[in-house]
Coordinates of C-alpha atoms and ligand atoms in Angstrom, one line a residue:
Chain G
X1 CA -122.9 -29.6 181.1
X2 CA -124.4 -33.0 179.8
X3 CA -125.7 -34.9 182.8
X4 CA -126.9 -38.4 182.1
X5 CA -128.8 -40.2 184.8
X6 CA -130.3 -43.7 184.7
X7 CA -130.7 -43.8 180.6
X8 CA -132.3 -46.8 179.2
X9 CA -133.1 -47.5 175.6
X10 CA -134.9 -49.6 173.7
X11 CA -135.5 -51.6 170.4
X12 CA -139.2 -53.1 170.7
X13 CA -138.5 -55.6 173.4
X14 CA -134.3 -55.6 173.2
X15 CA -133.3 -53.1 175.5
X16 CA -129.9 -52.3 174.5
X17 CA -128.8 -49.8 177.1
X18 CA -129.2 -49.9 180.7
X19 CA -129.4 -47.4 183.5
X20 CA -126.6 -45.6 182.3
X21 CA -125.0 -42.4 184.0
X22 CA -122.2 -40.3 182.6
X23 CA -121.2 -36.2 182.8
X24 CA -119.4 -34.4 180.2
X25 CA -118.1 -31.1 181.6
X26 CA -118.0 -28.0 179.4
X27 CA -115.0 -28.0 177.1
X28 CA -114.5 -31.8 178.4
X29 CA -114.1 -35.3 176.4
X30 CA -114.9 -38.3 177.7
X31 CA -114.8 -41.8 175.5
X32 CA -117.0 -44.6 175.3
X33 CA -116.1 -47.9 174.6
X34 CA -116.9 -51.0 174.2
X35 CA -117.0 -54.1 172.2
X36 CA -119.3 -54.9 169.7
X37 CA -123.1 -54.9 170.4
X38 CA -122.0 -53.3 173.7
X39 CA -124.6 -50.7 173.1
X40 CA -122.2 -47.8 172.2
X41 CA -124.2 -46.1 169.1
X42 CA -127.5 -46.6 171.3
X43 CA -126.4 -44.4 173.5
X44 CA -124.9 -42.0 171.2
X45 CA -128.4 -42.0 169.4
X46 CA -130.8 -42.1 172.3
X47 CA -128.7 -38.6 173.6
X48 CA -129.0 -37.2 170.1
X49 CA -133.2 -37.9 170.0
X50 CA -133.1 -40.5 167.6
X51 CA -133.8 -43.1 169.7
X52 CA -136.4 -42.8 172.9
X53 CA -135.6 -43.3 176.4
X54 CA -137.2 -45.9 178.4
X55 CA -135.8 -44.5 181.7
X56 CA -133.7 -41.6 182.7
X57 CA -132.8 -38.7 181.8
X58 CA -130.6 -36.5 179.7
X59 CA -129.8 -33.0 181.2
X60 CA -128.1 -30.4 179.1
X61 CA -127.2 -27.0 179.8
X62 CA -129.5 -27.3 183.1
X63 CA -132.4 -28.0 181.1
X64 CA -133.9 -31.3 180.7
X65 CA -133.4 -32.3 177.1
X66 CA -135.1 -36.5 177.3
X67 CA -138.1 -35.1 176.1
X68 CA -137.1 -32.9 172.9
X69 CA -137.1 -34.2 169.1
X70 CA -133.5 -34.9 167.5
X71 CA -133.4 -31.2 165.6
X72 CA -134.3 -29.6 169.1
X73 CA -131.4 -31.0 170.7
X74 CA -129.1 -30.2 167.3
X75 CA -130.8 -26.2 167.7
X76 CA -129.2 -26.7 171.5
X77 CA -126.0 -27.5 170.4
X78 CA -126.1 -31.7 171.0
X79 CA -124.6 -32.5 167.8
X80 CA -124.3 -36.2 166.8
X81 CA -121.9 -37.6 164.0
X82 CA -123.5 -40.9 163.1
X83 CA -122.1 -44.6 162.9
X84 CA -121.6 -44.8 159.2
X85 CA -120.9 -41.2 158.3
X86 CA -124.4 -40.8 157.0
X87 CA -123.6 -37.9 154.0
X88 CA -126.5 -36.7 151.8
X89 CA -124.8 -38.8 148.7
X90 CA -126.5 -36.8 145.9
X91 CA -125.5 -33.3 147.7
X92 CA -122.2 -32.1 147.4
X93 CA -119.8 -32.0 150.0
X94 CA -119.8 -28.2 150.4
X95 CA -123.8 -28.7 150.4
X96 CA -123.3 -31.3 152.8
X97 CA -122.0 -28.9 155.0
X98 CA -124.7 -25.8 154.4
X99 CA -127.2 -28.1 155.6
X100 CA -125.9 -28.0 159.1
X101 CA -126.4 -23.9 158.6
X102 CA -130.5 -24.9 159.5
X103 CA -129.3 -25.7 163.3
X104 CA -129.2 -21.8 163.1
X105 CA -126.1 -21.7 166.2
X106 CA -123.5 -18.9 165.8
X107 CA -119.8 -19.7 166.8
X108 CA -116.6 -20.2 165.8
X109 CA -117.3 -23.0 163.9
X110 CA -117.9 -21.4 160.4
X111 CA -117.7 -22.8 156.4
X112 CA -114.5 -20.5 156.0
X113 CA -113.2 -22.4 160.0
X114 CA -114.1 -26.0 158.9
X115 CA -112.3 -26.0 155.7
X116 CA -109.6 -24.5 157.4
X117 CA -109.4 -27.4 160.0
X118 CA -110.0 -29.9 157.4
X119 CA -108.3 -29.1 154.2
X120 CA -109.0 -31.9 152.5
X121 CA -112.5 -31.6 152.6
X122 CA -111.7 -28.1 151.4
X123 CA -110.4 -29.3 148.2
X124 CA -112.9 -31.8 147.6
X125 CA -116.0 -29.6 148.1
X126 CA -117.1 -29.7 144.4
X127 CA -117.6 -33.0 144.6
X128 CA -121.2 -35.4 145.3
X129 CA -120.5 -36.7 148.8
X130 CA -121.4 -40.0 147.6
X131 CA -118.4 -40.3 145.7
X132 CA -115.7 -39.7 148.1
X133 CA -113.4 -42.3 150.3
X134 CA -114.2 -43.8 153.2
X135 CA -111.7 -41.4 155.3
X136 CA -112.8 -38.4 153.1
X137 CA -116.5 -38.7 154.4
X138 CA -115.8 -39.5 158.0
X139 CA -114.0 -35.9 157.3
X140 CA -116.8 -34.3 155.8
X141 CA -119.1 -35.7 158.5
X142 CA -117.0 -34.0 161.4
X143 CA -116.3 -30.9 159.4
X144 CA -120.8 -30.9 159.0
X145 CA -121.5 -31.2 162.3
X146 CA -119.0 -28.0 163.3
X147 CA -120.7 -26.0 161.1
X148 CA -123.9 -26.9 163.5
X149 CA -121.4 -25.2 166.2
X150 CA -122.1 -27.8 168.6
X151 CA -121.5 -27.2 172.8
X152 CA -121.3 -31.4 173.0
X153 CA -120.1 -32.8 170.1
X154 CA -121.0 -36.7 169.3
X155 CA -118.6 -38.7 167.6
X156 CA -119.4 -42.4 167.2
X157 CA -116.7 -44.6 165.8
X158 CA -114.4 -42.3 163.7
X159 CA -112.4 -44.8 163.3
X160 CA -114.5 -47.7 161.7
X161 CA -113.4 -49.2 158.5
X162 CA -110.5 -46.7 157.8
X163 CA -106.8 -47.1 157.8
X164 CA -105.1 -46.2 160.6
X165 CA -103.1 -43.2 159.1
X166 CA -105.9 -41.8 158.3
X167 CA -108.0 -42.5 161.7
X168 CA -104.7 -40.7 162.9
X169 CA -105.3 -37.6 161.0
X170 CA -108.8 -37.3 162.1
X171 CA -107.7 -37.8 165.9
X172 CA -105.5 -35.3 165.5
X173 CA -108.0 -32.7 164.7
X174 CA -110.0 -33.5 167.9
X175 CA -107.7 -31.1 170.5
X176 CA -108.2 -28.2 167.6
X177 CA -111.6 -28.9 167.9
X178 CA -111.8 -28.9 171.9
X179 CA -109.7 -25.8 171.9
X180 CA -112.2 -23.9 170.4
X181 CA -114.8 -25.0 173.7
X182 CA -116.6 -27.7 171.6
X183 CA -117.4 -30.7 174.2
X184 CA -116.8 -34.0 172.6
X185 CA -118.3 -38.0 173.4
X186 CA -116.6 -40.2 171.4
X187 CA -117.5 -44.2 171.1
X188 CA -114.4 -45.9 170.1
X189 CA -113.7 -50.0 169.7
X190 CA -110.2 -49.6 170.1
X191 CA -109.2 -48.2 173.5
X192 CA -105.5 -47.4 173.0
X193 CA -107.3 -44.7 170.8
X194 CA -109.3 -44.2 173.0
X195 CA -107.3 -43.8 175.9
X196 CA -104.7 -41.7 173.8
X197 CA -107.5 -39.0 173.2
X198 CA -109.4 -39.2 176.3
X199 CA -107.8 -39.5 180.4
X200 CA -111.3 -40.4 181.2
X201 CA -113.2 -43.5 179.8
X202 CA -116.5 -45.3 180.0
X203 CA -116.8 -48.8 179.4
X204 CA -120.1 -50.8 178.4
X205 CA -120.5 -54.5 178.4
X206 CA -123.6 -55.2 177.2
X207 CA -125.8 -52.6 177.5
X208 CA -124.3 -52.1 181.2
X209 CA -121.7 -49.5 182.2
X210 CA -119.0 -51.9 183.6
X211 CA -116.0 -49.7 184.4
X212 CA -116.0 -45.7 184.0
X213 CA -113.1 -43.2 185.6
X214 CA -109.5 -41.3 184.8
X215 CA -106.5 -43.1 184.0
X216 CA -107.5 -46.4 184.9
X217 CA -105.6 -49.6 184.8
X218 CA -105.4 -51.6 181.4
X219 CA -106.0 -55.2 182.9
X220 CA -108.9 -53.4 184.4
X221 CA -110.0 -52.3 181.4
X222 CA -109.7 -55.2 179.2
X223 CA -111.4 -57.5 182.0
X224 CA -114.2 -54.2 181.9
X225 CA -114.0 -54.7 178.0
X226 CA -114.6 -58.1 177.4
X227 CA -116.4 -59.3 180.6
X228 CA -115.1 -61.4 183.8
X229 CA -115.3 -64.4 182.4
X230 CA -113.9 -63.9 179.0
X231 CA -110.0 -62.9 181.1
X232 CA -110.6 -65.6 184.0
Chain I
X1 CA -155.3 -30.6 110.5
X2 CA -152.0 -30.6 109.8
X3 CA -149.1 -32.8 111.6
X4 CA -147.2 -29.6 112.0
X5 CA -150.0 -27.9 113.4
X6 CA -150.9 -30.8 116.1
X7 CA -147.2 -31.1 117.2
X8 CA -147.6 -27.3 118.2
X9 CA -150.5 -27.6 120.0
X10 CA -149.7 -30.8 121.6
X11 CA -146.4 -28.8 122.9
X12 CA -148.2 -26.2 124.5
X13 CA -151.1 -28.7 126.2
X14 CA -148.0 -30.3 127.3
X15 CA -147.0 -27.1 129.4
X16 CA -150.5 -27.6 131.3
X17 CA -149.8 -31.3 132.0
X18 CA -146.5 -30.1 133.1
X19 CA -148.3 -28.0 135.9
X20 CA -150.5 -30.5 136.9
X21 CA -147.8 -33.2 136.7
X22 CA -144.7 -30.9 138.5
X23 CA -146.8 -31.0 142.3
X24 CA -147.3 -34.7 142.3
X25 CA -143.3 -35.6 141.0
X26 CA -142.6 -33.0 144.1
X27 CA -144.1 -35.0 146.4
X28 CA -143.1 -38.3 145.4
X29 CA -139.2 -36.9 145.3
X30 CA -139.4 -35.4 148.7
X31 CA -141.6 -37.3 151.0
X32 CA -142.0 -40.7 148.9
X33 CA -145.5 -39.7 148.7
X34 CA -148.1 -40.9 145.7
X35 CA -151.1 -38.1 146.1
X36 CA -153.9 -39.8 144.6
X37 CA -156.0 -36.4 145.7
X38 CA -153.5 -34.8 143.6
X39 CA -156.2 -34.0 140.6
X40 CA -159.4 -33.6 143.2
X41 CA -157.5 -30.9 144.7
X42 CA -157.0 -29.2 140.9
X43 CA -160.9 -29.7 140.7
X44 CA -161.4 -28.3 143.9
X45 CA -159.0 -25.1 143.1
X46 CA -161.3 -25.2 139.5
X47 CA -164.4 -24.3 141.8
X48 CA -163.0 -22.1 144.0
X49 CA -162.2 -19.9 141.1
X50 CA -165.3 -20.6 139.9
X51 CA -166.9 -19.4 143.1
X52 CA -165.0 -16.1 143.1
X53 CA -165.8 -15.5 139.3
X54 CA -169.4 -15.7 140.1
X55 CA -169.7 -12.8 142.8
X56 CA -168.6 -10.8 139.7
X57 CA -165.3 -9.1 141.5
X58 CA -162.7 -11.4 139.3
X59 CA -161.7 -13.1 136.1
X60 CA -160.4 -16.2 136.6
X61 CA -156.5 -15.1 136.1
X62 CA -157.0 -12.9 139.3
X63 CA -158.9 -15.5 141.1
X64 CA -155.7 -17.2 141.2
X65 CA -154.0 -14.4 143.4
X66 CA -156.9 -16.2 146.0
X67 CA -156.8 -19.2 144.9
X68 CA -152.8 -20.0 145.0
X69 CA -152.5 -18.7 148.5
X70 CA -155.5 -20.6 149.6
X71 CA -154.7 -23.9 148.4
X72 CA -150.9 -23.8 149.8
X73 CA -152.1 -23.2 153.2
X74 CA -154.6 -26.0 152.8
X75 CA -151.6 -28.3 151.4
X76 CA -148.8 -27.0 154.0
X77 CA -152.1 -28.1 156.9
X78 CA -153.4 -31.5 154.7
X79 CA -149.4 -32.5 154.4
X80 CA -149.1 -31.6 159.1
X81 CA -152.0 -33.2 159.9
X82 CA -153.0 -35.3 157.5
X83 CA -150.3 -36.8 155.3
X84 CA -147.9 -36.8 157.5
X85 CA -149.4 -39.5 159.6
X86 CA -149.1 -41.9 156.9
X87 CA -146.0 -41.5 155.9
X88 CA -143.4 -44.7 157.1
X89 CA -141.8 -47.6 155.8
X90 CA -145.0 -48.9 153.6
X91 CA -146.7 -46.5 150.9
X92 CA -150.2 -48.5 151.5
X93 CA -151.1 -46.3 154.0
X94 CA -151.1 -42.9 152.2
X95 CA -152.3 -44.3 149.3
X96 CA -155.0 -45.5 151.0
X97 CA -155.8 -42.1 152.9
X98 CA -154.9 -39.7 149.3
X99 CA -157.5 -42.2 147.7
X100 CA -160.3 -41.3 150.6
X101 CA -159.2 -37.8 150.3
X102 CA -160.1 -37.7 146.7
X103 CA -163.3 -38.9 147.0
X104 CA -164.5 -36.8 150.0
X105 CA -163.4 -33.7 147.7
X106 CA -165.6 -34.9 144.4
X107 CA -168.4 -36.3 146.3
X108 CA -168.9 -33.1 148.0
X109 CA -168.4 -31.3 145.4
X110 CA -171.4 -33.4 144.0
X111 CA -173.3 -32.5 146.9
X112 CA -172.7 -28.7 146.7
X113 CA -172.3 -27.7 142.7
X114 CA -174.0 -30.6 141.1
X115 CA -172.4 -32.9 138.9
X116 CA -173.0 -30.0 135.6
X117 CA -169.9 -29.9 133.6
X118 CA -168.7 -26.2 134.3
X119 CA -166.4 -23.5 132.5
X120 CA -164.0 -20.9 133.4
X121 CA -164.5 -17.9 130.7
X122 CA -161.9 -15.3 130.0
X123 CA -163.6 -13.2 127.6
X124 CA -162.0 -12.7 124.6
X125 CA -158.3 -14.0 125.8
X126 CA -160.5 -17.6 125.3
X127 CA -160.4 -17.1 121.8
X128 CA -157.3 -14.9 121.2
X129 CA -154.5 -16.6 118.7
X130 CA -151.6 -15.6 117.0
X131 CA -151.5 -17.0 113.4
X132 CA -148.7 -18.2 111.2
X133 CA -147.8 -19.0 107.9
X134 CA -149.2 -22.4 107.1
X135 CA -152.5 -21.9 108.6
X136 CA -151.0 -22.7 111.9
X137 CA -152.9 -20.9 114.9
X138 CA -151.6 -20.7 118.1
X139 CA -153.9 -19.7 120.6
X140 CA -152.9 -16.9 123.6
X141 CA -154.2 -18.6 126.4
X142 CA -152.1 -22.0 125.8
X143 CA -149.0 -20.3 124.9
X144 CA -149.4 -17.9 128.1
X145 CA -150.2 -21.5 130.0
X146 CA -146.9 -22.9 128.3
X147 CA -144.3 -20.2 129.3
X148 CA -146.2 -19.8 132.8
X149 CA -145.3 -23.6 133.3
X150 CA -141.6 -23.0 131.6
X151 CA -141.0 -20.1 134.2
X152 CA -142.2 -21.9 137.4
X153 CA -140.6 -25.1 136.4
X154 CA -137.1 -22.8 136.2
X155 CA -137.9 -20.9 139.4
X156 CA -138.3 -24.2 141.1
X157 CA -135.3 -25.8 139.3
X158 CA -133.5 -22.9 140.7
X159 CA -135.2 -22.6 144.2
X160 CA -133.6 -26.7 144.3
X161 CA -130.7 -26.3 143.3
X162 CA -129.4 -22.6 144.7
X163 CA -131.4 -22.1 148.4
X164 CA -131.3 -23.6 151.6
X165 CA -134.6 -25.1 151.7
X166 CA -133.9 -26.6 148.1
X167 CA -130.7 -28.6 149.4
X168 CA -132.8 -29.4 152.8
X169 CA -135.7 -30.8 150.1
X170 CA -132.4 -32.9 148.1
X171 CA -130.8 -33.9 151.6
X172 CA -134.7 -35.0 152.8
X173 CA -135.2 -37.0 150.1
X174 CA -132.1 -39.0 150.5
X175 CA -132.0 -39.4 154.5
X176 CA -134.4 -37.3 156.5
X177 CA -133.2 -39.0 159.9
X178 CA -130.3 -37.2 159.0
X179 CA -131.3 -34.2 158.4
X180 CA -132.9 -33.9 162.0
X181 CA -129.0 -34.2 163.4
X182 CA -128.2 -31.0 161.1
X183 CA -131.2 -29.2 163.0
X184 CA -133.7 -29.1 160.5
X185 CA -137.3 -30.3 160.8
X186 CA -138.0 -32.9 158.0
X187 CA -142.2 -32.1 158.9
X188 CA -141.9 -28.9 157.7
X189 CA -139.6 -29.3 155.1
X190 CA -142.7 -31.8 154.1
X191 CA -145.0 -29.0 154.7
X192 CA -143.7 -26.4 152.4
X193 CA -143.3 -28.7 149.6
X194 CA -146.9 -30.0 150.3
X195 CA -147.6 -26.1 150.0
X196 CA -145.6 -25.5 146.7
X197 CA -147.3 -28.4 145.0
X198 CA -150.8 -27.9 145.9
X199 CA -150.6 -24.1 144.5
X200 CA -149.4 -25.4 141.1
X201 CA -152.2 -27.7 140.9
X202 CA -154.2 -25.1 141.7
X203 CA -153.0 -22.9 138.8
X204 CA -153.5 -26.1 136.5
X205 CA -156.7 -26.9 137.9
X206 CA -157.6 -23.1 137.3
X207 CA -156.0 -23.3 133.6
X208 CA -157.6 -26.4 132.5
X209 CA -160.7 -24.7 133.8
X210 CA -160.3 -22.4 131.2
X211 CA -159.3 -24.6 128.2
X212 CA -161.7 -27.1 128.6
X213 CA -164.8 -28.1 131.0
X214 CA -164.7 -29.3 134.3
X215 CA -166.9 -31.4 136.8
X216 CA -166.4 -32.6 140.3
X217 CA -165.3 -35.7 138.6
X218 CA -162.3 -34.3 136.0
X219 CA -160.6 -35.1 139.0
X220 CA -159.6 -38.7 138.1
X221 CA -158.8 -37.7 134.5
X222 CA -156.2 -34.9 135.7
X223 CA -154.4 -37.3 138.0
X224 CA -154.0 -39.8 135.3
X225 CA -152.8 -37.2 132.8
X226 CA -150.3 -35.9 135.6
X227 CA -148.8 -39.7 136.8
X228 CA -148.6 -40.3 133.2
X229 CA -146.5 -37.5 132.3
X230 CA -144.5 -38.3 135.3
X231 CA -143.6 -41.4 134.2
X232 CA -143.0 -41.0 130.6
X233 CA -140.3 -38.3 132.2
X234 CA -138.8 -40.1 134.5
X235 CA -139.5 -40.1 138.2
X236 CA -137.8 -37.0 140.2
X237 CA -136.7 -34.8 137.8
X238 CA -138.8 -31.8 137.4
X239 CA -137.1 -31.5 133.8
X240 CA -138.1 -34.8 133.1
X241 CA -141.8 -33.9 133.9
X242 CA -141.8 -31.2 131.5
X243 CA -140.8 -33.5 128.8
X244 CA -143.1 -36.1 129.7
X245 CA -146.2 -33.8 129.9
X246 CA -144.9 -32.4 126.4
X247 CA -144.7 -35.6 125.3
X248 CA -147.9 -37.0 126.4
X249 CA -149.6 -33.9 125.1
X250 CA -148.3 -34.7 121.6
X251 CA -149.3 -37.6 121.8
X252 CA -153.0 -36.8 122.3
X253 CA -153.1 -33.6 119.8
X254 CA -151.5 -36.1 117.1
X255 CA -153.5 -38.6 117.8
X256 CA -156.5 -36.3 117.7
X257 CA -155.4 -35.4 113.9
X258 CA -155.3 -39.2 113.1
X259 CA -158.4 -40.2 114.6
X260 CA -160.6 -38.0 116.0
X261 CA -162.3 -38.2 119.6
X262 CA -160.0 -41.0 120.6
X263 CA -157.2 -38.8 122.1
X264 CA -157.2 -40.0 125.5
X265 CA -156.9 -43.7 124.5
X266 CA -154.0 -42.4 122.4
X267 CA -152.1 -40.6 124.7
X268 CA -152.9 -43.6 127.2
X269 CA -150.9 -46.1 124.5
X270 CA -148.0 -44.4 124.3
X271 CA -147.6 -43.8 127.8
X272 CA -148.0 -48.0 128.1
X273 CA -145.3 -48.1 125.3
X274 CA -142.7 -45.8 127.4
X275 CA -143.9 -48.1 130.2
X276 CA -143.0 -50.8 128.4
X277 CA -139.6 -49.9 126.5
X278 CA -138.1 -47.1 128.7
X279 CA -140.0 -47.6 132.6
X280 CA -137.4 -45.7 134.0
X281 CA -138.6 -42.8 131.7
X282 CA -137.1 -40.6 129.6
X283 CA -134.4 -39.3 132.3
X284 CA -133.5 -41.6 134.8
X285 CA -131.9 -39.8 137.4
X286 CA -132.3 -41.1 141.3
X287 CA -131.7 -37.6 142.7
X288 CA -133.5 -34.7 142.9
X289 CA -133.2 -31.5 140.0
Ligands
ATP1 N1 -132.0 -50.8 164.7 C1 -131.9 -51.8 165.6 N2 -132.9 -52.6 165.8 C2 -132.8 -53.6 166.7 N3 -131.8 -53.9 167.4 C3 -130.7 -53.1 167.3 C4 -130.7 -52.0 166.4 N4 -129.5 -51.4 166.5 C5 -128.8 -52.0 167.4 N5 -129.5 -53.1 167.9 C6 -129.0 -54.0 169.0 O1 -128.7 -53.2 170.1 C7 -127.5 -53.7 170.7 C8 -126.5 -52.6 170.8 O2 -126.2 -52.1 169.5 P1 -125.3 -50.9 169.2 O3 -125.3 -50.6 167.8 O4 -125.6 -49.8 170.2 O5 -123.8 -51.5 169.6 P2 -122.4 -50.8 169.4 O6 -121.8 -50.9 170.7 O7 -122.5 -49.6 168.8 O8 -121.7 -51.9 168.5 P3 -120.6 -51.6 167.3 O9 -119.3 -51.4 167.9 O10 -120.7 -52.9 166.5 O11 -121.1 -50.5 166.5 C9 -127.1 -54.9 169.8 O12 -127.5 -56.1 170.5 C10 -127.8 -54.7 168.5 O13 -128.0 -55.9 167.9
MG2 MG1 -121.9 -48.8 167.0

């Protein structure tokens, strides 16, 4: 459903990704990882529209998407989740959440659903989004970009700078979510999470895909994970 | 004339400052954007009025239902085509481009409808008061001009606050690369905002044009009135406008009562003393209301 083919992004002069291929099958989940700098979040954003492709291109839905501004792609259900949660701090939570109503997509995913799946974010919807935890907003963030009833659903590191109770909470929500149809491409540092949510995985080492496939070998990965020479 | 008396009608010139002032603290909240075309644009809304009056069809007050409509298409266009090209990381370039915009409009207007000093007339309304105990007159036309700004100020309070596009304005202002994720177009959010603040200039440009006289260079005088109101209110709150235009127009009717023809300087002082003492303004708030 999202076909990747040859993607390259850029900074200025850095480019940060490289001729990177990957397919995320309707109703699929496939995770990225990769260590830091790897280029995770660049590709995350350059499928999203935020950031231009160099080269290749992004398919979705049979259509080719490379070309199409970041709230085109949101209208056509690619639905990003940003590195750093990204709330509107001054809005409220529950406001937070009505703003995803402008992607304008019908679904399953409704205010009603999303508190439902998250009811913490439920109980905190009163509140300026600017004020909550750290674990509360990655929450909120997921539960916003549901209400944008996504096909692919973007996550990029859910699990960055949380505890890991609470990174288990949210990762428990993910099979709810898939249930309902929603795609999901996750970016993950940490691949036992990774691999515990996802059969398939997709390793970059900088910038370069350097290992992708199901249930592959963990010395495989790690030597994928932190390059050849850093296990030799 | 009495202290009482120049309190009151400092109030109510305050509601017209409020018009001119509540466009330009739009812009600035949503898109980051300093208008310095802002009061060319009231001029330019003064002469269209003026235009329409003159083929004999309509008094001023009904020009506006042409005038309004006319001038926030020409904003929601200026903001897509224009304005939004300079918008980015530095404010230079918009400042740069509002400031050429401002004096295309008055030398134009120079060009086309001389530089005469020109007046809107409403007939009798102009001189219509309702008078209290004390000696105290309070004229129709400034008090109609007071409540009209009271009741947009509250419908746009409420439009913020309550809709969709008002949270999309809130959410724009704090991250618009983030509001593109959540399938919303930041450019036309711009655009309707451009829209709603070039048709209240356009009312104040059209009331002013009525109070007092007008030239293709008032232009200057109305965006100074309007930043300083801003500022004496505090940046981004519409509220905060309203009290700072109220304030400034105090300041010039009770300085008028003290010492006559030097109003403007007046009002200009204490807006350097808020400056001064409280530059956040009179309600600092970061967000939006
Ligand atoms: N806005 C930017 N401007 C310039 N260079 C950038 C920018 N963002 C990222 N980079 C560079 O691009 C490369 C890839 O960064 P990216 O953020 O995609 O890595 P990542 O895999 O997401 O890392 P992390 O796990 O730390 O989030 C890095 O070398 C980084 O320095
Ligand atoms: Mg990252």
């Amino acid at each position: 459903m999202l076909e990747i083919s040859g993607l390259s992004a850029a900074y200025g002069q850095l480019t940060a990704i490289r001729d990177i291929s990957l397919t995320v099958e309707s109703g699929g989940i496939l995770a990225v990882i990769g260590a830091n700098g790897a280029g995770k979040s660049t590709l995350l954003k350059t499928i999203a529209g935020q950031l231009k492709a160099t080269t290749g291109s992004i398919r979705f839905d049979g259509a080719d998407v490379t070309a199409l501004s970041t709230h085109e792609r949101a209208r056509r259900g690619i639905v990003l989740v940003p590195e750093g949660r990204r709330l509107f701090g001054s809005l409220t939570v529950h406001e937070n959440l009505q703003i995803a109503l402008s992607a304008k997509r019908s679904g399953v995913w409704s205010l009603e659903s999303v508190y439902e799946l998250f009811p913490l974010v439920a109980e905190r919807r009163r509140r300026r989004a600017g004020d909550l935890s750290g674990g509360e907003q990655q929450a909120t963030a997921i539960a916003r970009a549901l209400i944008a009833n996504p096909a692919v659903l973007l996550l990029d590191e859910v699990s960055l700078g949380l505890a890991p109770a609470i990174v288990g909470q949210l990762y428990d929500r993910l099979p709810l979510i898939l249930e309902q149809g929603t795609a999901i491409l996750l970016v993950e540092q940490d691949v036992a999470q990774a691999r515990r949510v996802s059969d398939e995985v997709h390793c970059l080492l900088q910038g370069r895909t350097s290992l992708a496939g199901k249930d592959l070998d963990l010395a495989d990965i790690s030597r994928a994970y932190f390059g050849a020479e850093a296990t030799a | 004339m009495s202290i009482v008396n120049a309190v009151i009608q400092g109030i109510l010139l305050g509601g017209l400052y409020a018009l001119f002032a509540a466009g330009l603290s739009l812009m600035f909240g949503v898109m980051r954007l300093v208008n310095l075309a802002h009061g060319a644009f009231a001029v330019l809304a003064a002469y269209g009025a003026l235009l329409i009056v003159r083929t004999g069809a309509l008094n001023p007050i009904a020009a506006l239902l042409i005038i309004v409509p006319a001038m926030a298409v020409l904003g929601f266009v200026v903001q897509r085509f224009i304005l939004q090209r300079t918008l980015g990381t530095s404010p230079l370039p918009a400042l740069l481009v509002t400031f050429g915009l401002s004096i295309i409009i008055e030398n134009t207007l120079l060009l086309t409808v001389t530089a005469d000093q020109q007046r809107l007339n409403l007939g009798s309304f102009d001189t219509a008061a309702i008078a209290l105990p004390g000696g105290i007159r309070i004229g129709a036309f400034p008090l109609a001009v007071f409540v009209f700004a009271l009741v947009v100020l509250a419908l746009l309070s409420l439009v913020l606050s309550r809709t969709q596009y008002g949270r999309l304005v809130r959410a724009v202002s704090d991250d618009p690369g983030t509001v593109q994720l959540n399938g919303a177009d930041p450019k036309l959010i711009y655009g309707f905002a451009a829209a709603i603040a070039f048709g209240l200039v356009a009312v104040a440009g059209v009331a002013s044009g009525v109070q007092t006289s007008f030239s293709p260079s008032s232009g200057s005088l109305f965006l100074i009135f309007a930043f300083e109101a801003v500022i004496i209110g505090g940046l981004g709150s519409l509220w905060g406008t309203m009290l700072g235009a109220v304030v400034l127009g105090i300041a010039q009717t009770v300085g008028a009562a003290i010492a006559p023809a030097q109003q403007i300087l007046i009002g200009h002082l204490v807006f350097l003393v808020f400056l001064a003492f409280l530059p956040g303004g009179i309600t600092r708030q970061k967000a939006l209301r």
